[in-house]
Structures are given as C-alpha cells and as structure tokens.
Amino acid sequence: MSAPAPAPLTPRSDVLGRARAAAARRVLDAVARRVDVDLVVDGRATGHPAGRPGTADDRPRIVVHRPDAFYRRLGTHPKLAIGEGYTEGEWAPAPGHDLAEVLLPFAERLDDAVPEPLRSLRGLTDTPLPAALRNTLTGARRNIEAHYDLSNEMFASFLDPSMTYSSALFEEGRPLAGQNLQEAQLRKVDAALDRAGVGTGTRLLEVGTGWGTLALRAAQRGASVVTVTLSREQAALAEKRLAEAGLADRVDVRLQDYREVEGEFDAIVSIEMVEAVGEEFWPTYFATLDARLGPGGSAVVQAITMPHERYRATRRSFGWIQKYIFPGGVLPSVDAIERTCTRHTGLRVRDVHTFGQHYAETLRRWRLAFADAVTGGQVRELGFDERFQRIWEFYLAYCQAGFTAGAIDVGQIVLNRPARGPVAAG
C-alpha cells in the first residue's frame, strides 16, 4: 500500500521556479545558522557560523542529496517541503545522525528560526484546510478511516501489547528509558479513569475507542461502558479483546460518531481524540460532552496541545501532518479549550496535568519498534511500500522532536460544572 502521492509542482514558469528555489536556499541557509545545524550540499557543509562551539561530528548534520529538486519544492510548497523532501529522498540525516536529532534544533527554535523580516510573510505561504477534509459526519468517518483503518497488524508492529496509541505516563522520579512501556500506558489509562472518578457502577462514555484498552480497564473496575469509534478495524479488535477478557457484557462498542450518542453518563473520557475533531467542530464536541455528562460528573480529555500564540498563528494552515497523517486534524491550545468551553458549554477546566516529555519517550520507543519492523520486512509484508515507510519514519521523528523541544505538549484535562452555592433565603 502506498501513501498518497504529493501534488505535482506547478510553478507558473521555469524562471519563477528557479527564483523561488534560489530564495528558498538562502532562507534555509539562514535558518540553519540560527538553529545550529550543518547542511551538506554538493559535498560542502554550510550553516554553522565560525566560532560557535561543537565539532562537525557532534552537531546535527543533514545531507541534501538532490538540491535542485529540494529547493524548488521548498520554494513552491514551504509548509510541505521538509516532509515531502525526506519522503522523496531529496535530503536525509548524515550517516551516523538520527532523524529526530536533526529535526530537534528546528523544533527548539520554531518561533524564531526564520529571520525577523521574513516572519511577517508566513501567512502568504498558508494554504487553508481543503473543504474535503472538514469533519462533517461523513468527512470525519473518511478522515478517521484514512489513518486508523490502515491495518491493525501495522499498528501492532510498533505498539506495545496493550495496543495503546497515545502518550504513556511513566513513573516520575525514575529514568524514563528504563521503564516498561506497557506498564506506563496502563498507568496513563488508570490516571484518566481516576481523574474521571470511574469505579464500580459508573456509567462511562468513552469518545474514541482505540483498540479497547481503556474500556477494558474501566470494565475491570466494575463500570458500565459505552465506547464509540469511527474505525471499523479498531472496533473489531476491541470487541475481540473484550470478549476474550470476559467483559463483553459490560462494554458496548459502537461504530458511531460522538455527535450521535444519546443518554446520560456519570463520567466521560476521551484520549487524544479532540485533535481529530477540527477547530470548526470544537464547540460541538465540548457541547456534546456537556450534554451527555450527568450532574456531578467529570470529563477527562487527554489532548495534544501547543502554546496559544502558535495555535493562533497556525490554525488556518494546512501542513504536512494533515496531508499525510491526520487529515482534518488541528491541535488546540489549553486556552482554546478553556475559551470554547466557556462560550459554548457549562463545563470548566478544573485541572490540567501535562507530561510532554513522556510523549517524547513514547515516540522514541515506537520509532525503534517501527524501524525494527521495517528492517525485518513485516511492514512490507503487510503491503506498505518504501514510500509509506519513509512517511511514517518522518512522522514519528517529527513528533518526537516536537515533544522533546516542548513545541507541543500533552495533558489530561479535567472538565466539570462548577458547583452551585446555596441559594440565599428570603
């Protein structure tokens, strides 16, 4: 199976294309000097200013193998070019350098890597989200299927045995690298259930089933669970796992949009699903949580977030992740979530627990496992070609670098309705 081919490059003229490529090369050289990365082009290293510490061996180093193609791509589609250029083999980390490590300096200087005079022009390179990717009732199903219905076996090739595709929560105070990933994933699930107050007799709604781990853990606590997903592959495996655990009678797995759920629940948990909702539908998403949550209940939303100013600067931009990985997705800020809840619901943010570095470690584990699956031939045997493999290599490394740098974060956000004070007599 191959990922979608990139859109053909269509500059208005060859002269314009060459001019854009030359400008893109100058900009990237300036960026590389600011972010402390060596670029090797035509056998010559550029980008690192004289007198700064470090040697060529310990600085991140990128080799541009096909500079004409890469700079033309960068000049034409700057928001897509870095990822597409890697996928098409136009650039790569230098031998002995890791992909996430060469992306990290760019993530660390995300706000000021581009020289000041050019930052104000960023909006000119923005492309709005294509209408076909809007998360309407039909569009959301199509967008979810494009990612989560790729193949359960493909996801199993790099996930831990719990089949949990979200950030783990490692034990604080111990080195992350030495901890077991499956235990950390179950710790995350249990933390979300604890924050939602899930126990014996709880009527729980889960928005976004995944492969059933949270529903299974909640049922083991004695909860009665309704869990909804738009992924047929995920629903089928979740039902199988629940049946094998003898818990099918406690969990109702539904192939259903969250907007179509009815009834009242004591608690709601939604793990890394809000990112797929799309900004246009955040009011509907949080209003649905509000409408489904019974009196005194709590909702826990685990969300990947970005700083509010970056969210405001990128919210209308169509980027590489949306084109190749999560169509229709937008990362919120915590502020955006708070404002959406205040304007459209009775829910308020009661608590936020963030653990972004835990996601960096989770992604590092996934990358190693995925690389092993690629090397061992399992991914190709499942029908995924080399181009797909390179897209996913870039996706996992790109996200790892983002969390390591703190450019993006993840947190469990607790929502409930403020308690009403006593009514005054008289």
Coordinates of C-alpha atoms in Angstrom, one line a residue:
M1 CA 0.0 0.0 0.0
S2 CA 1.3 3.4 -0.9
A3 CA 0.7 6.8 0.7
P4 CA -1.0 9.4 -1.4
A5 CA 1.4 10.9 -4.0
P6 CA 2.4 14.6 -3.4
A7 CA 0.7 17.1 -5.6
P8 CA 2.7 17.9 -8.7
L9 CA 4.9 21.0 -8.7
T10 CA 3.3 23.6 -11.0
P11 CA 5.2 26.9 -10.9
R12 CA 3.9 29.5 -13.3
S13 CA 7.1 29.4 -15.2
D14 CA 10.6 27.9 -15.1
V15 CA 12.0 31.3 -14.3
L16 CA 9.7 31.8 -11.4
G17 CA 10.5 28.3 -10.2
R18 CA 14.2 28.9 -10.2
A19 CA 13.8 32.3 -8.4
R20 CA 11.7 30.6 -5.7
A21 CA 14.3 27.8 -5.3
A22 CA 17.2 30.3 -5.0
A23 CA 15.2 32.3 -2.4
A24 CA 14.3 29.1 -0.5
R25 CA 18.0 28.1 -0.4
R26 CA 19.0 31.4 1.1
V27 CA 16.3 31.2 3.7
L28 CA 17.2 27.7 4.7
D29 CA 20.9 28.6 4.9
A30 CA 19.9 31.5 7.3
V31 CA 17.7 29.2 9.3
A32 CA 20.4 26.5 9.6
R33 CA 22.8 29.1 11.0
R34 CA 20.3 30.1 13.6
V35 CA 19.3 26.6 14.7
D36 CA 22.9 25.2 14.8
V37 CA 22.6 22.5 12.1
D38 CA 25.1 21.8 9.4
L39 CA 23.7 21.4 5.8
V40 CA 25.8 19.4 3.4
V41 CA 25.1 20.5 -0.2
D42 CA 27.2 19.3 -3.1
G43 CA 29.8 18.0 -0.6
R44 CA 30.2 21.3 1.2
A45 CA 28.9 21.9 4.8
T46 CA 27.2 25.2 5.4
G47 CA 25.0 26.7 8.1
H48 CA 27.3 26.7 11.2
P49 CA 28.8 30.1 11.9
A50 CA 32.5 30.2 12.8
G51 CA 33.5 30.4 16.4
R52 CA 30.5 28.5 17.8
P53 CA 31.2 25.5 20.0
G54 CA 30.9 22.0 18.8
T55 CA 32.6 19.9 16.1
A56 CA 31.3 18.5 12.8
D57 CA 30.9 15.1 14.5
D58 CA 28.6 16.2 17.3
R59 CA 26.5 18.8 15.6
P60 CA 23.3 17.7 13.8
R61 CA 24.1 17.3 10.1
I62 CA 21.8 17.0 7.1
V63 CA 22.8 16.0 3.6
V64 CA 20.8 17.4 0.7
H65 CA 21.1 14.8 -1.9
R66 CA 19.1 16.5 -4.7
P67 CA 19.4 20.2 -4.0
D68 CA 17.7 21.5 -7.2
A69 CA 14.6 19.4 -6.6
F70 CA 14.5 20.1 -2.9
Y71 CA 15.0 23.8 -3.1
R72 CA 12.4 24.1 -5.9
R73 CA 10.0 22.1 -3.7
L74 CA 10.8 24.3 -0.7
G75 CA 10.2 27.5 -2.7
T76 CA 6.9 26.2 -4.1
H77 CA 5.3 24.4 -1.0
P78 CA 7.3 25.5 2.1
K79 CA 4.8 24.0 4.6
L80 CA 5.0 20.6 2.9
A81 CA 8.6 20.5 1.5
I82 CA 10.6 19.3 4.5
G83 CA 8.5 16.2 5.0
E84 CA 8.0 15.6 1.3
G85 CA 11.6 16.2 0.6
Y86 CA 12.6 13.5 3.1
T87 CA 10.0 11.1 1.8
E88 CA 11.2 11.5 -1.8
G89 CA 14.9 11.1 -0.8
E90 CA 15.9 14.7 -1.5
W91 CA 17.5 15.0 1.9
A92 CA 18.4 12.8 4.8
P93 CA 20.4 12.8 8.1
A94 CA 24.1 12.4 7.5
P95 CA 25.4 8.9 8.2
G96 CA 25.5 8.3 12.0
H97 CA 22.9 11.0 12.7
D98 CA 19.4 10.3 13.9
L99 CA 16.4 11.8 12.1
A100 CA 14.7 13.0 15.3
E101 CA 18.0 14.6 16.4
V102 CA 18.5 16.6 13.2
L103 CA 14.9 17.8 13.5
L104 CA 15.2 18.8 17.1
P105 CA 17.1 22.0 16.7
F106 CA 14.4 23.3 14.3
A107 CA 11.7 22.4 16.8
E108 CA 13.6 24.2 19.6
R109 CA 13.7 27.4 17.5
L110 CA 10.3 27.1 16.0
D111 CA 9.3 30.6 16.9
D112 CA 12.4 32.4 15.8
A113 CA 14.3 30.2 13.3
V114 CA 13.1 32.3 10.4
P115 CA 14.8 35.7 10.4
E116 CA 12.6 38.5 11.6
P117 CA 11.9 40.3 8.3
L118 CA 10.5 37.1 6.8
R119 CA 8.3 36.0 9.8
S120 CA 5.6 38.5 8.8
L121 CA 5.3 36.8 5.4
R122 CA 4.4 33.4 6.9
G123 CA 0.8 33.9 6.2
L124 CA 1.5 34.2 2.5
T125 CA 2.5 30.5 2.5
D126 CA -0.5 29.2 4.3
T127 CA -3.0 27.0 2.5
P128 CA -6.4 26.6 4.1
L129 CA -7.7 23.2 5.0
P130 CA -9.3 21.6 1.9
A131 CA -13.1 21.5 2.2
A132 CA -13.0 17.8 1.6
L133 CA -11.2 17.3 4.9
R134 CA -13.8 19.1 7.1
N135 CA -15.0 16.8 9.9
T136 CA -18.7 16.7 9.0
L137 CA -20.5 13.5 9.8
T138 CA -19.3 11.9 6.6
G139 CA -16.0 13.7 6.4
A140 CA -15.0 12.6 10.0
R141 CA -15.6 9.0 9.1
R142 CA -13.5 9.3 6.0
N143 CA -10.7 11.1 7.8
I144 CA -10.5 8.5 10.6
E145 CA -10.6 5.6 8.2
A146 CA -7.7 7.1 6.3
H147 CA -5.4 6.7 9.4
Y148 CA -6.8 4.2 11.8
D149 CA -8.1 1.7 9.3
L150 CA -4.7 1.2 7.7
S151 CA -4.2 -2.1 9.3
N152 CA -4.4 -3.4 12.9
E153 CA -1.3 -5.5 12.1
M154 CA 0.7 -2.5 11.0
F155 CA 0.0 -0.7 14.3
A156 CA 0.7 -3.8 16.3
S157 CA 4.2 -3.9 14.6
F158 CA 5.3 -0.9 16.8
L159 CA 2.8 -0.5 19.6
D160 CA 3.2 -2.3 23.0
P161 CA 0.9 -5.3 23.7
S162 CA -1.8 -3.1 25.2
M163 CA -2.3 -1.6 21.6
T164 CA -2.4 1.9 23.1
Y165 CA -1.7 4.7 20.5
S166 CA -1.3 7.7 22.7
S167 CA 1.2 9.1 25.2
A168 CA 2.3 6.8 28.0
L169 CA 2.6 8.1 31.5
F170 CA 5.9 7.0 33.1
E171 CA 6.6 6.9 36.8
E172 CA 8.0 10.2 38.0
G173 CA 11.4 10.2 39.6
R174 CA 12.8 7.3 37.7
P175 CA 14.7 7.4 34.4
L176 CA 12.1 7.1 31.6
A177 CA 14.3 4.9 29.4
G178 CA 14.4 2.1 31.9
Q179 CA 10.7 1.8 32.4
N180 CA 8.3 -0.7 30.7
L181 CA 6.1 0.9 28.0
Q182 CA 3.1 -1.3 28.6
E183 CA 3.1 -0.5 32.3
A184 CA 3.4 3.2 31.5
Q185 CA 0.5 3.0 29.1
L186 CA -1.8 1.3 31.7
R187 CA -0.7 4.0 34.2
K188 CA -1.9 6.6 31.8
V189 CA -5.3 4.9 31.3
D190 CA -5.7 4.4 35.1
A191 CA -4.8 8.1 35.7
A192 CA -7.5 9.2 33.3
L193 CA -10.1 6.8 34.9
D194 CA -9.1 8.0 38.4
R195 CA -9.5 11.7 37.4
A196 CA -12.9 10.9 36.0
G197 CA -13.9 9.1 39.2
V198 CA -14.6 5.8 37.4
G199 CA -15.4 2.8 39.7
T200 CA -18.0 0.2 40.4
G201 CA -21.3 1.1 38.9
T202 CA -20.1 4.1 36.9
R203 CA -21.8 4.7 33.6
L204 CA -18.8 5.7 31.4
L205 CA -18.8 7.1 27.9
E206 CA -15.5 6.8 26.1
V207 CA -15.2 9.0 23.0
G208 CA -12.6 7.4 20.8
T209 CA -12.3 3.6 21.5
G210 CA -8.8 3.0 20.2
W211 CA -8.2 -0.8 20.4
G212 CA -10.2 -1.1 23.6
T213 CA -7.7 -0.9 26.4
L214 CA -9.4 1.9 28.4
A215 CA -12.8 0.3 28.1
L216 CA -11.4 -3.0 29.3
R217 CA -9.7 -1.3 32.3
A218 CA -12.9 0.5 33.2
A219 CA -15.0 -2.6 32.9
Q220 CA -12.5 -4.4 35.2
R221 CA -13.3 -1.7 37.8
G222 CA -16.9 -2.5 37.6
A223 CA -18.0 0.3 35.3
S224 CA -20.6 0.0 32.5
V225 CA -19.1 1.4 29.4
V226 CA -20.3 2.8 26.1
T227 CA -17.4 3.4 23.7
V228 CA -17.7 5.0 20.3
T229 CA -15.3 5.0 17.3
L230 CA -15.5 5.6 13.6
S231 CA -12.8 3.0 12.9
R232 CA -14.1 -0.4 11.8
E233 CA -10.7 -2.0 12.3
Q234 CA -10.4 -0.7 15.9
A235 CA -14.0 -1.6 16.8
A236 CA -13.5 -5.2 15.6
L237 CA -10.3 -5.7 17.6
A238 CA -11.7 -4.0 20.7
E239 CA -14.7 -6.3 20.7
K240 CA -12.5 -9.3 20.3
R241 CA -10.2 -8.3 23.2
L242 CA -13.2 -7.6 25.4
A243 CA -14.8 -11.0 24.6
E244 CA -11.5 -12.8 25.3
A245 CA -11.3 -11.0 28.7
G246 CA -14.9 -12.0 29.5
L247 CA -16.0 -8.4 29.7
A248 CA -18.2 -8.0 26.6
D249 CA -21.3 -7.8 28.6
R250 CA -20.0 -4.7 30.4
V251 CA -18.9 -2.7 27.3
D252 CA -21.0 -1.6 24.3
V253 CA -18.6 -0.9 21.4
R254 CA -20.4 1.3 18.9
L255 CA -19.4 2.3 15.4
Q256 CA -20.8 5.7 15.9
D257 CA -20.0 9.4 15.7
Y258 CA -19.7 11.2 19.1
R259 CA -22.4 13.6 17.9
E260 CA -24.9 10.8 17.6
V261 CA -24.6 9.5 21.1
E262 CA -27.6 9.9 23.4
G263 CA -28.2 9.3 27.1
E264 CA -26.6 10.4 30.3
F265 CA -23.3 9.3 31.8
D266 CA -21.6 9.6 35.2
A267 CA -18.2 10.2 33.5
I268 CA -16.7 10.7 30.1
V269 CA -13.1 10.0 29.0
S270 CA -11.6 10.9 25.6
I271 CA -8.0 10.1 24.9
E272 CA -6.3 12.1 22.2
M273 CA -9.4 12.4 20.0
V274 CA -10.0 16.1 20.2
E275 CA -7.1 16.7 17.9
A276 CA -9.0 14.9 15.1
V277 CA -12.2 17.0 15.7
G278 CA -11.2 20.1 13.8
E279 CA -11.4 23.6 15.1
E280 CA -14.7 24.2 13.4
F281 CA -16.3 21.4 15.4
W282 CA -14.8 22.1 18.9
P283 CA -17.9 23.8 20.1
T284 CA -20.0 20.8 19.0
Y285 CA -17.5 18.3 20.6
F286 CA -17.4 20.0 24.0
A287 CA -21.1 20.8 23.9
T288 CA -21.7 17.1 23.3
L289 CA -19.6 16.2 26.4
D290 CA -21.6 18.7 28.4
A291 CA -25.0 17.3 27.2
R292 CA -24.0 13.7 27.9
L293 CA -22.5 14.3 31.3
G294 CA -24.8 13.8 34.3
P295 CA -24.9 16.1 37.3
G296 CA -21.8 16.0 39.4
G297 CA -19.8 14.1 36.7
S298 CA -16.4 14.8 35.3
A299 CA -15.0 14.5 31.8
V300 CA -11.3 13.9 31.2
V301 CA -9.9 14.9 27.8
Q302 CA -6.3 13.9 27.1
A303 CA -5.1 16.3 24.4
I304 CA -2.0 17.1 22.5
T305 CA -1.7 20.9 22.7
M306 CA 0.5 23.8 21.5
P307 CA 1.2 27.2 23.0
H308 CA -1.7 29.6 22.4
E309 CA 0.2 32.1 20.2
R310 CA 1.5 29.3 18.0
Y311 CA -2.0 27.9 17.7
R312 CA -3.3 31.3 16.6
A313 CA -0.5 31.6 14.0
T314 CA -1.0 28.1 12.5
R315 CA -4.7 27.4 13.0
R316 CA -5.6 28.2 9.4
S317 CA -2.6 26.4 7.9
F318 CA -2.7 23.1 6.0
G319 CA 0.6 21.3 6.8
W320 CA 2.4 18.0 6.1
I321 CA 0.8 16.1 9.1
Q322 CA -2.7 17.0 7.9
K323 CA -1.9 15.9 4.3
Y324 CA -0.2 12.6 5.1
I325 CA -1.1 11.5 8.6
F326 CA -4.2 13.1 10.2
P327 CA -6.5 14.7 7.6
G328 CA -8.7 17.3 9.2
G329 CA -6.8 17.5 12.4
V330 CA -5.9 20.6 14.3
L331 CA -4.0 20.9 17.7
P332 CA -5.7 23.1 20.2
S333 CA -4.1 25.1 23.0
V334 CA -5.3 24.8 26.6
D335 CA -6.5 28.4 26.3
A336 CA -8.6 27.5 23.2
I337 CA -10.2 24.6 25.1
E338 CA -11.0 26.8 28.0
R339 CA -12.5 29.5 25.8
T340 CA -14.5 27.0 23.8
C341 CA -16.0 25.5 27.0
T342 CA -16.7 28.9 28.5
R343 CA -18.5 30.2 25.3
H344 CA -20.4 27.0 24.4
T345 CA -20.9 24.8 27.5
G346 CA -21.4 24.8 31.2
L347 CA -18.1 22.9 31.6
R348 CA -15.0 24.5 33.1
V349 CA -11.4 23.3 33.2
R350 CA -10.7 22.2 36.8
D351 CA -7.3 20.7 36.4
V352 CA -4.5 20.1 33.8
H353 CA -1.7 17.6 34.2
T354 CA 0.9 17.8 31.5
F355 CA 3.6 15.3 30.6
G356 CA 5.0 16.2 27.2
Q357 CA 8.5 14.6 27.8
H358 CA 6.7 11.3 28.4
Y359 CA 5.3 11.5 24.9
A360 CA 8.8 12.1 23.5
E361 CA 9.9 8.9 25.2
T362 CA 6.8 7.0 24.0
L363 CA 7.5 8.1 20.4
R364 CA 11.1 7.1 20.7
R365 CA 10.0 3.6 21.6
W366 CA 7.5 3.5 18.7
R367 CA 10.2 4.7 16.3
L368 CA 12.6 1.9 17.4
A369 CA 9.9 -0.7 17.1
F370 CA 8.8 0.6 13.7
A371 CA 12.3 0.6 12.4
D372 CA 12.8 -3.0 13.5
A373 CA 9.5 -3.9 11.8
V374 CA 10.7 -2.2 8.6
T375 CA 14.1 -3.9 8.8
G376 CA 12.6 -7.3 9.5
G377 CA 10.2 -6.9 6.5
Q378 CA 7.0 -7.1 8.5
V379 CA 5.7 -3.7 7.3
R380 CA 6.4 -4.6 3.6
E381 CA 4.7 -8.0 4.0
L382 CA 1.6 -6.2 5.2
G383 CA 1.5 -4.3 1.8
F384 CA 3.1 -1.0 2.8
D385 CA 5.8 0.2 0.4
E386 CA 9.0 2.0 1.0
R387 CA 7.5 5.4 0.5
F388 CA 4.9 4.7 3.2
Q389 CA 7.6 3.6 5.5
R390 CA 9.5 6.8 5.0
I391 CA 6.4 8.9 5.6
W392 CA 5.9 7.1 8.9
E393 CA 9.6 7.4 9.8
F394 CA 9.4 11.1 9.3
Y395 CA 6.0 11.4 11.2
L396 CA 7.3 9.6 14.3
A397 CA 10.6 11.5 14.3
Y398 CA 9.0 14.9 13.7
C399 CA 6.6 14.4 16.6
Q400 CA 9.3 13.1 18.9
A401 CA 11.4 16.2 18.2
G402 CA 8.4 18.5 18.8
F403 CA 7.7 17.0 22.3
T404 CA 11.4 16.9 23.2
A405 CA 11.7 20.6 22.4
G406 CA 8.5 21.5 24.2
A407 CA 7.0 22.9 21.0
I408 CA 4.0 20.7 21.6
D409 CA 2.7 19.1 24.9
V410 CA 0.2 16.6 26.1
G411 CA -2.0 16.7 29.1
Q412 CA -5.0 15.2 30.9
I413 CA -7.6 18.0 31.2
V414 CA -10.4 17.5 33.8
L415 CA -13.7 19.3 33.0
N416 CA -16.8 19.6 35.1
R417 CA -19.5 22.0 36.0
P418 CA -18.9 24.5 38.8
A419 CA -20.8 23.6 42.0
R420 CA -23.6 26.0 42.7
G421 CA -23.6 27.7 46.1
P422 CA -26.5 27.6 48.5
V423 CA -29.5 29.7 47.5
A424 CA -30.0 32.6 49.9
A425 CA -33.2 32.7 51.9
G426 CA -35.7 35.4 51.7

